[in-house]
mmCIF file of C-alpha atoms in Angstrom:
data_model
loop_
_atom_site.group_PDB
_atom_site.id
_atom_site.type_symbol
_atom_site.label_atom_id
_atom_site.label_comp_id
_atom_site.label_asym_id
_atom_site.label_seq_id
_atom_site.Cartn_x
_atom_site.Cartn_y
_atom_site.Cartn_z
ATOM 1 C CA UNK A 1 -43.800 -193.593 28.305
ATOM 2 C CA UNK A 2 -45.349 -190.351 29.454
ATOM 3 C CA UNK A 3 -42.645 -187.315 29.916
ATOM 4 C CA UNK A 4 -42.144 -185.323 32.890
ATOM 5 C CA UNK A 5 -43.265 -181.518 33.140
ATOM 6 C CA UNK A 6 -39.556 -180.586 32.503
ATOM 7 C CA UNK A 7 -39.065 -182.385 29.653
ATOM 8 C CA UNK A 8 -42.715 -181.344 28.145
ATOM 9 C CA UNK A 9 -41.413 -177.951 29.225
ATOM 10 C CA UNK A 10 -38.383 -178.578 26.711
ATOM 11 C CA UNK A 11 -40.135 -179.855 24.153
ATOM 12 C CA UNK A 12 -42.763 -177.254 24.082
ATOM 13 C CA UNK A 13 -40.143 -174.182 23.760
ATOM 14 C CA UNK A 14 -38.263 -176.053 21.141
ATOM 15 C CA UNK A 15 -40.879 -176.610 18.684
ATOM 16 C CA UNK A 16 -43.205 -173.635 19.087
ATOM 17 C CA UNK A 17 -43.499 -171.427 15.834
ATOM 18 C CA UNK A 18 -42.463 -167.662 15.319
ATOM 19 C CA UNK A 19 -43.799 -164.852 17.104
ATOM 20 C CA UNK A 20 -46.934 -163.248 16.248
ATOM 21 C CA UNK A 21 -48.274 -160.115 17.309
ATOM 22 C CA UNK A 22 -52.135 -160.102 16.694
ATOM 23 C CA UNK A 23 -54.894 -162.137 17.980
ATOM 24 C CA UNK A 24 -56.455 -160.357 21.083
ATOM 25 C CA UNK A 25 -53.313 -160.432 22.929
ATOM 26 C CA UNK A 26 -54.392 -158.095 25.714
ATOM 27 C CA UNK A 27 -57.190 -160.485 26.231
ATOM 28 C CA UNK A 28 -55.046 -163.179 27.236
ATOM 29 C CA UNK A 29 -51.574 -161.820 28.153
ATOM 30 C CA UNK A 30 -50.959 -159.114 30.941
ATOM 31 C CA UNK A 31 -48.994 -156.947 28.459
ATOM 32 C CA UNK A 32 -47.238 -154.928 31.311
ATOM 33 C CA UNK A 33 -44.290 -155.125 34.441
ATOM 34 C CA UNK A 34 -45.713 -157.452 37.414
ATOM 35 C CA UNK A 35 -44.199 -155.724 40.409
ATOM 36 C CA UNK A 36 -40.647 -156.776 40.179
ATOM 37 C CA UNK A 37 -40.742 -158.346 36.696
ATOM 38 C CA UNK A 38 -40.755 -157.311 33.752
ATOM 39 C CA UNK A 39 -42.361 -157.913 30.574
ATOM 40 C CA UNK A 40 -39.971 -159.208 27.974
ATOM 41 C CA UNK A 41 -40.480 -156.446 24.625
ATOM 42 C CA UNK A 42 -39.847 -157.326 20.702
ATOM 43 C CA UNK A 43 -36.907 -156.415 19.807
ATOM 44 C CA UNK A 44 -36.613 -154.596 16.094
ATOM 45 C CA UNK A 45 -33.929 -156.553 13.629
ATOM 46 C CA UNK A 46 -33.914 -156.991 9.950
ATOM 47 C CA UNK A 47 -37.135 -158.106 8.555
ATOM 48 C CA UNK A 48 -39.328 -158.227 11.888
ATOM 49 C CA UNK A 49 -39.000 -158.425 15.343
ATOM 50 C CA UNK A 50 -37.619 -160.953 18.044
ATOM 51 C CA UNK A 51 -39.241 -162.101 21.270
ATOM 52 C CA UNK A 52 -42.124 -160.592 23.144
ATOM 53 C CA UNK A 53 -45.650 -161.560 23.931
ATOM 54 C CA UNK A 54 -46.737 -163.810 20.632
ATOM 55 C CA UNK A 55 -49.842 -166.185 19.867
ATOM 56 C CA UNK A 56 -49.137 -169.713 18.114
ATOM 57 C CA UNK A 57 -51.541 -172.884 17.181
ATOM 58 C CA UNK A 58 -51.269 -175.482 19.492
ATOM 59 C CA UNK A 59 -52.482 -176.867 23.003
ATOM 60 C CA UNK A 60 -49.241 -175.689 25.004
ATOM 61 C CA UNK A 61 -48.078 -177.805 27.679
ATOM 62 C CA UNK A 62 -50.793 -180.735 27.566
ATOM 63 C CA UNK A 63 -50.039 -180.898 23.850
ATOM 64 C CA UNK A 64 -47.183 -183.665 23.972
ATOM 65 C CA UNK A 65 -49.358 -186.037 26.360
ATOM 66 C CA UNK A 66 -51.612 -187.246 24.065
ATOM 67 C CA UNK A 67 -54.282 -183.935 24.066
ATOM 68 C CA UNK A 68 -56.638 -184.755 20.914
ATOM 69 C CA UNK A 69 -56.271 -181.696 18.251
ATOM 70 C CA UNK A 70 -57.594 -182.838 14.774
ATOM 71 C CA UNK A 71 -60.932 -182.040 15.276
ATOM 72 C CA UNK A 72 -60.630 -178.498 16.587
ATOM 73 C CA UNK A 73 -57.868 -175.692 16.938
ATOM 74 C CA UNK A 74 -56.588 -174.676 20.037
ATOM 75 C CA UNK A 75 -54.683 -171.170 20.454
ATOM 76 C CA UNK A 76 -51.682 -170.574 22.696
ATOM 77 C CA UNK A 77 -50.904 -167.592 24.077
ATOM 78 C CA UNK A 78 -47.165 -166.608 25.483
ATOM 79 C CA UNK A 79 -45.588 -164.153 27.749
ATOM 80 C CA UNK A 80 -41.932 -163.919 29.240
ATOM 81 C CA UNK A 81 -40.976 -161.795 32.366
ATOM 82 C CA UNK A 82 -37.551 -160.966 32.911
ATOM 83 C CA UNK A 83 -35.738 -161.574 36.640
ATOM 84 C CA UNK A 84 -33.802 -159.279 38.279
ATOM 85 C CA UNK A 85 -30.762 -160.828 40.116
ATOM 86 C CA UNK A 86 -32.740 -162.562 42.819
ATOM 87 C CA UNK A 87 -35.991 -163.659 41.102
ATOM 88 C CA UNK A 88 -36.769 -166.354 38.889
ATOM 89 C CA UNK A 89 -37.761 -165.412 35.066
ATOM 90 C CA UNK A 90 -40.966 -166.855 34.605
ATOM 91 C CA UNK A 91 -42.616 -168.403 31.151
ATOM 92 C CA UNK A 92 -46.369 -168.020 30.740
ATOM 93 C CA UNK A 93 -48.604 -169.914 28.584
ATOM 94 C CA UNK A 94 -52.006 -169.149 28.744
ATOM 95 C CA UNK A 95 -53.816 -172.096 25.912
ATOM 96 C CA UNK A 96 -57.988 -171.030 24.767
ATOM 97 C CA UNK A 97 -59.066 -174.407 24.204
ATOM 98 C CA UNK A 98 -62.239 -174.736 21.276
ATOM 99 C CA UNK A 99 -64.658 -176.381 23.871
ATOM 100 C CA UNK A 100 -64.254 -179.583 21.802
ATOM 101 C CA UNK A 101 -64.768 -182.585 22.655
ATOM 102 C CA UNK A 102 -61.425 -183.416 23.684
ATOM 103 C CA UNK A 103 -61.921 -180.763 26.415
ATOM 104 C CA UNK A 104 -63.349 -182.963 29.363
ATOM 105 C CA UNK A 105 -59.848 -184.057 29.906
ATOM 106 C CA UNK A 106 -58.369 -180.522 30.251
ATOM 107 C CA UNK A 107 -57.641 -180.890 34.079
ATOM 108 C CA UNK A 108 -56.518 -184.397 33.816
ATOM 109 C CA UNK A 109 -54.411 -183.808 31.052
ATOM 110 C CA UNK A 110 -53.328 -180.876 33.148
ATOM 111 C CA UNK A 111 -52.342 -182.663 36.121
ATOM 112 C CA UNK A 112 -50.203 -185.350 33.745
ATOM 113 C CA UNK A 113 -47.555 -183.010 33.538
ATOM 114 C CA UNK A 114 -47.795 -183.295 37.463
ATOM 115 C CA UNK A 115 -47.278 -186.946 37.521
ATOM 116 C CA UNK A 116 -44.658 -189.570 37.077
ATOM 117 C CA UNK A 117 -44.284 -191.705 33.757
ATOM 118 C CA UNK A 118 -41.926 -194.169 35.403
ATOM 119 C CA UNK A 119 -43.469 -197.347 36.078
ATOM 120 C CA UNK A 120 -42.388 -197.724 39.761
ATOM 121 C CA UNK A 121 -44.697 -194.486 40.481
ATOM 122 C CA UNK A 122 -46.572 -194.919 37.483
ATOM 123 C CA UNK A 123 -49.423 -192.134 37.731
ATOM 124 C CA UNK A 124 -48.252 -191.135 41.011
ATOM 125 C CA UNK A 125 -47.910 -187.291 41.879
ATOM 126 C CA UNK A 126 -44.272 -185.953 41.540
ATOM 127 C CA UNK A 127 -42.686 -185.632 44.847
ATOM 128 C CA UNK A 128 -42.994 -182.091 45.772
ATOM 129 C CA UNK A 129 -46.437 -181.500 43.730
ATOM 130 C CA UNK A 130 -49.263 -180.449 45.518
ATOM 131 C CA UNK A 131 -52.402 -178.897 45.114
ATOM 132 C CA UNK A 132 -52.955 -174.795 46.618
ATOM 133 C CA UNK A 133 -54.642 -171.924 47.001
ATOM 134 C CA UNK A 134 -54.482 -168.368 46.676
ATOM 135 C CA UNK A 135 -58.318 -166.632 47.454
ATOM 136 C CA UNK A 136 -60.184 -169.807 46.926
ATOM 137 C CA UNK A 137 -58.506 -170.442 43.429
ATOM 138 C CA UNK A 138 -57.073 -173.737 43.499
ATOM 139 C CA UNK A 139 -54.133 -174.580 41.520
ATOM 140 C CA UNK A 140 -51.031 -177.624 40.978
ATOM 141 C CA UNK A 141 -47.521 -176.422 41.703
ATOM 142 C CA UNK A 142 -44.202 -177.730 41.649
ATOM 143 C CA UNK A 143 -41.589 -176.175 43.863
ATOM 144 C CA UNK A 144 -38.629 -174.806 41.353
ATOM 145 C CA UNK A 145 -41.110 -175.379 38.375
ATOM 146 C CA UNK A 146 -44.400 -173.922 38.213
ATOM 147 C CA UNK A 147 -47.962 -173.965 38.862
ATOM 148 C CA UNK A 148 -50.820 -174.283 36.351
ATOM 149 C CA UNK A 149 -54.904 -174.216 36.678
ATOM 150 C CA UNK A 150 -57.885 -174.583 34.592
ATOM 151 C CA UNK A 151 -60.065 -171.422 33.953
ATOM 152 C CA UNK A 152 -63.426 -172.660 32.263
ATOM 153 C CA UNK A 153 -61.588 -174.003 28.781
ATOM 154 C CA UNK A 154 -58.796 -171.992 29.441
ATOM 155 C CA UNK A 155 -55.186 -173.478 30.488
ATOM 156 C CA UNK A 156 -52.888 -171.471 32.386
ATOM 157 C CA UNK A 157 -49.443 -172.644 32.940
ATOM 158 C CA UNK A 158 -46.396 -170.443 34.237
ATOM 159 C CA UNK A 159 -43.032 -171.758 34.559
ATOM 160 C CA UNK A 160 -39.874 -170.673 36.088
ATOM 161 C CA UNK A 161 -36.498 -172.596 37.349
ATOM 162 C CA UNK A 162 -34.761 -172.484 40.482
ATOM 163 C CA UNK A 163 -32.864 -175.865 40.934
ATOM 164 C CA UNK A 164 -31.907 -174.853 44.409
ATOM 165 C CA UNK A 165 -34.831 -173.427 45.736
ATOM 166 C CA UNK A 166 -32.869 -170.138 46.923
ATOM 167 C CA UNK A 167 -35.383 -167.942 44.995
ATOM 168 C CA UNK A 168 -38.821 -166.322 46.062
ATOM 169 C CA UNK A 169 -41.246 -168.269 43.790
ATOM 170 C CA UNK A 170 -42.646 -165.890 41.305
ATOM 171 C CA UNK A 171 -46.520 -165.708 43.154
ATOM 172 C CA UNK A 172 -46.708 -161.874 41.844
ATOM 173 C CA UNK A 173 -47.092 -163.564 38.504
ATOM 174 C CA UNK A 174 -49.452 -166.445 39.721
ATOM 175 C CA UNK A 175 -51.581 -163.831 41.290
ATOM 176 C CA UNK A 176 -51.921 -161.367 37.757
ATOM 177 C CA UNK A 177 -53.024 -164.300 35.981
ATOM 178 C CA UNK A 178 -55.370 -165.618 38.740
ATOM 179 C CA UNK A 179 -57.189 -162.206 38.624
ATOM 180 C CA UNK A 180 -57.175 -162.106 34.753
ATOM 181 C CA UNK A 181 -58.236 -165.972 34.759
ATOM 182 C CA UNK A 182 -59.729 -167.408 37.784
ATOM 183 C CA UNK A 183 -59.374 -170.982 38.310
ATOM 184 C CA UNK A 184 -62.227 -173.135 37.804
ATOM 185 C CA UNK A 185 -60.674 -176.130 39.773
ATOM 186 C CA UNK A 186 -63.249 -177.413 41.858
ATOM 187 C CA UNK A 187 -63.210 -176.455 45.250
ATOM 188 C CA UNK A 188 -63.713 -179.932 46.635
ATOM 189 C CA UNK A 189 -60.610 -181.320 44.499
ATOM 190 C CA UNK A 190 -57.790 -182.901 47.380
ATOM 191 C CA UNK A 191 -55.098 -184.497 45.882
ATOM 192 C CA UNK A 192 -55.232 -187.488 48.070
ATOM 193 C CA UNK A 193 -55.096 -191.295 47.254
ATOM 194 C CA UNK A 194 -58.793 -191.735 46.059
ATOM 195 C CA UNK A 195 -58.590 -189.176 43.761
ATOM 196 C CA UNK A 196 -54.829 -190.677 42.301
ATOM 197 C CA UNK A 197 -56.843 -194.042 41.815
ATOM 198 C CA UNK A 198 -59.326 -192.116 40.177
ATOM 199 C CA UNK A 199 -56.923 -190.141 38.092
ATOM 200 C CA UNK A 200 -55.011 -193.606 36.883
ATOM 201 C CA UNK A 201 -57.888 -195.268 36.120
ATOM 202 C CA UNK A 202 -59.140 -191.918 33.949
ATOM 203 C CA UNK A 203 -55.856 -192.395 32.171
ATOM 204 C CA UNK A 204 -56.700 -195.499 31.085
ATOM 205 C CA UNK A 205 -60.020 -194.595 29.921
ATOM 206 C CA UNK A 206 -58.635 -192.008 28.254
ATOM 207 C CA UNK A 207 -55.814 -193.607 26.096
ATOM 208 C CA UNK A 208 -58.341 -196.157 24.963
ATOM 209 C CA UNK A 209 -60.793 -193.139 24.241
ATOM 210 C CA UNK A 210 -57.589 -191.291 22.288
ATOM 211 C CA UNK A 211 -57.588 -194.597 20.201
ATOM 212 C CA UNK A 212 -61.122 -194.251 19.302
ATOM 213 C CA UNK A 213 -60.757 -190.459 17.906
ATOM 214 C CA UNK A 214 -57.810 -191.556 15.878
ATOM 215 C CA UNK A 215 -59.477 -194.223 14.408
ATOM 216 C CA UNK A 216 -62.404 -192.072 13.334
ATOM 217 C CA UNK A 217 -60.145 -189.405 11.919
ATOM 218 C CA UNK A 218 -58.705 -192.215 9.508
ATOM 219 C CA UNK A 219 -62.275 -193.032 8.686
ATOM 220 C CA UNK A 220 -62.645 -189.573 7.692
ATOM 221 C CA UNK A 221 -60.039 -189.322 5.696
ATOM 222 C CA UNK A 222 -58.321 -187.165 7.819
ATOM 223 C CA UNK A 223 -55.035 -189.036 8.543
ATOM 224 C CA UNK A 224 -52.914 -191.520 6.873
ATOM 225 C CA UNK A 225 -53.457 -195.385 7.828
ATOM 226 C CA UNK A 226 -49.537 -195.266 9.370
ATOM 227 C CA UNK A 227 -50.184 -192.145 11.226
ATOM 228 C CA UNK A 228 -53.509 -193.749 12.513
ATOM 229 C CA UNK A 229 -51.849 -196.911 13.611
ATOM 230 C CA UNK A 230 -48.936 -195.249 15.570
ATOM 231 C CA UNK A 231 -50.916 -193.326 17.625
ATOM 232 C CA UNK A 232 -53.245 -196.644 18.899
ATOM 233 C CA UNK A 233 -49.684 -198.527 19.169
ATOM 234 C CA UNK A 234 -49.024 -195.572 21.600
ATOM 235 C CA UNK A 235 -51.630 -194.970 23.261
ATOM 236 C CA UNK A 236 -52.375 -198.887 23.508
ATOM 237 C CA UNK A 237 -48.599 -199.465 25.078
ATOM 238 C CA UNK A 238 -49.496 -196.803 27.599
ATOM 239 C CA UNK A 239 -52.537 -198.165 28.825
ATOM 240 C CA UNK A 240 -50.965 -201.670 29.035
ATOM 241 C CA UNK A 241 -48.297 -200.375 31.511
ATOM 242 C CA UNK A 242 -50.890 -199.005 33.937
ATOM 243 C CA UNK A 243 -52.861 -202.395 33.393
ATOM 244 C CA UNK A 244 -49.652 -204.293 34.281
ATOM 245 C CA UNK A 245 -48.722 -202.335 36.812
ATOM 246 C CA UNK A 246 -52.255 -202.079 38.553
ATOM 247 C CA UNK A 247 -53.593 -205.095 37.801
ATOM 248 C CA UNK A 248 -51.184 -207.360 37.590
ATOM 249 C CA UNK A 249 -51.197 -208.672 33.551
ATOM 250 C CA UNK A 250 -47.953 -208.717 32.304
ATOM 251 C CA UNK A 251 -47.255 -206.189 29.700
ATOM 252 C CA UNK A 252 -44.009 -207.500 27.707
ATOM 253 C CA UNK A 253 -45.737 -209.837 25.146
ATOM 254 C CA UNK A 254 -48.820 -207.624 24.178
ATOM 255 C CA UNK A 255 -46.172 -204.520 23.626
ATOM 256 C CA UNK A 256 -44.267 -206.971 21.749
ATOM 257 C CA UNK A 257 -46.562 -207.902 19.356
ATOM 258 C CA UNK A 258 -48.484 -204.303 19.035
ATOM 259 C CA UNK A 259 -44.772 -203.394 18.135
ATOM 260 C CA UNK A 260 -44.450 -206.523 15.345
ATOM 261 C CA UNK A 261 -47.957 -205.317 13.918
ATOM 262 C CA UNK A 262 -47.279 -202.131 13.354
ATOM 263 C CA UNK A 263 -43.940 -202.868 12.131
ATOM 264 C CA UNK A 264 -45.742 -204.857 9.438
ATOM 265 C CA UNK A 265 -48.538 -202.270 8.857
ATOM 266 C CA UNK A 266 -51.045 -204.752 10.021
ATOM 267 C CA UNK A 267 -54.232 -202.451 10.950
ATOM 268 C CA UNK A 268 -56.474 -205.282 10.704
ATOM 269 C CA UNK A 269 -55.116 -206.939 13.720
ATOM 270 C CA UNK A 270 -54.248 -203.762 15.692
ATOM 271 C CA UNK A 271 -57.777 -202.791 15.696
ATOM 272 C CA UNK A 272 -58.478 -206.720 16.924
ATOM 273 C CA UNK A 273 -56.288 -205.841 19.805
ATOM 274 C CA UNK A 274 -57.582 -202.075 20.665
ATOM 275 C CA UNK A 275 -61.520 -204.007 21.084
ATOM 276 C CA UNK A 276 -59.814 -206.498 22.959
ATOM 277 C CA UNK A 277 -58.409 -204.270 25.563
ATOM 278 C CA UNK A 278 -61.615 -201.734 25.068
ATOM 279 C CA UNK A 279 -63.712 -205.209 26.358
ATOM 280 C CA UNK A 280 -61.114 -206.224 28.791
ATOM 281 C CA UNK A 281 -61.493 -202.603 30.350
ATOM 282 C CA UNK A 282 -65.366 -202.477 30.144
ATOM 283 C CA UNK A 283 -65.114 -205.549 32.841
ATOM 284 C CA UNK A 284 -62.698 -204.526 35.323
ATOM 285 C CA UNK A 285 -62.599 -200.707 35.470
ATOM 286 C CA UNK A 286 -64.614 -200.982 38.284
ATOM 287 C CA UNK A 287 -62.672 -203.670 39.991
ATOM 288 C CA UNK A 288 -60.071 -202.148 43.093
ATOM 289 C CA UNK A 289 -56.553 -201.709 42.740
ATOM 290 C CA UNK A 290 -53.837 -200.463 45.072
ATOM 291 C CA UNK A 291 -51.237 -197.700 44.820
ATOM 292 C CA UNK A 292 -49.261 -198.290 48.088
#
């Protein structure tokens, strides 16, 4: 089931690597105070240095939902500014993707971390999410989380916590980075309910597309059959909740037995299943479907 953007959040800052301190930082960090915050430094102890700006491998926050990497490397780029006692410390991550093909989902995959994974608002915006706008540069926020654009094949994402919403909201910061990286969010984009249809079915074109890219990695000889197989069991479960919950086709059984084949290493017949669905979806994408 997809993950929140708090608990991507989480998961992101728990597994990234150790600092680094080369790579064209200055090209994708602003290495300085913003107004009232301030840069976090490196701190000196034995055998290297502690915190600061760094660079790491990796897609940053649309790498846990599903964002296809085995064909390409993506770089992430990371900055922390302090608080003082009334503002919120805020997190940057500021991802250059390879222009790959996985990269025509970078501003749905950025907007995922926008919407909800349970299946009662299955694909639905958080509450509270909305799109804005600071000098015709469009990007998603989250009051008491954060706010992230697209900037050509660049992903910016800064975030910050204020649980009680006491706290200016950290738009100093929004603003450097929206100078350094403009967003390329279109400027006809409203977050309305034609464009959530549009989004959920997009999802489901995508998982089905994820499939496909696995699958071709294992014909290359670029993953193990398990590893292979997991990922279509995944990415297969997730496009059968949207299917049952937007169209109406129970989802219990097929998880079921995509969970017994997979159990038994049975590629042959997961495969069977992934051209099923692929088929099913070729005939009704275009078909209506309610989100009210």
């Amino acid at each position: 089931m997809k993950m929140n953007r708090m608990v991507i959040l989480l998961l992101i800052f728990s597994f990234i690597p150790a600092s680094s301190f080369s790579e064209n930082l200055p090209d994708y960090l602003v290495l300085q105070d913003i107004g009232s915050y301030k840069l976090e430094a490196p701190q000196k102890v034995i055998g290297g240095y502690i915190g600061g700006p760094r660079v790491f491998d990796g897609a940053g926050v649309i790498a846990p939902i599903g964002h296809f990497y085995l064909d390409h490397s993506d770089k992430t780029y990371e900055a922390y500014y302090e608080d003082g006692s009334t503002l919120s410390s805020s997190t940057v991550q500021v991802t250059k993707h390879s222009g790959s093909d996985s990269d025509k989902w970078l501003l749905h995959e950025v907007e995922d971390g926008y919407r909800d994974g349970e299946m009662e608002r299955l694909g639905l915006l958080t509450k509270g999410a909305r799109l804005r706008d600071i000098n015709g540069n469009k990007f998603i926020s989250l009051r008491g989380s954060g706010y992230s654009w697209i900037s050509n094949k660049v992903v910016v994402d800064i975030s910050y916590t204020d649980l009680y919403g006491n706290k200016p909201e950290p738009l100093e910061v929004v603003q450097a980075y929206l100078q350094k990286f403009p967003s390329t969010i279109s400027s006809s984009l409203v977050l309305d309910n034609n464009h959530d249809i549009q989004w959920i079915k997009d999802e489901m074109e995508r998982r089905l597309w994820l499939c496909d890219k696995w699958y071709m990695q294992f014909q290359l000889g670029k993953v193990a059959q398990k590893d292979m197989l997991k990922e279509l069991v995944d990415h297969m479960t997730v496009f059968l909740n949207y299917r049952e919950k937007y169209y109406g086709i129970s989802a219990k059984d097929e998880r079921n037995l995509l969970s017994n084949y997979l159990y038994s290493n049975n590629g042959t017949a997961i495969k069977a299943k992934l051209t099923e669905y692929k088929t099913w979806w070729t005939t009704n994408k275009t078909k209506t479907i309610s989100i009210q």
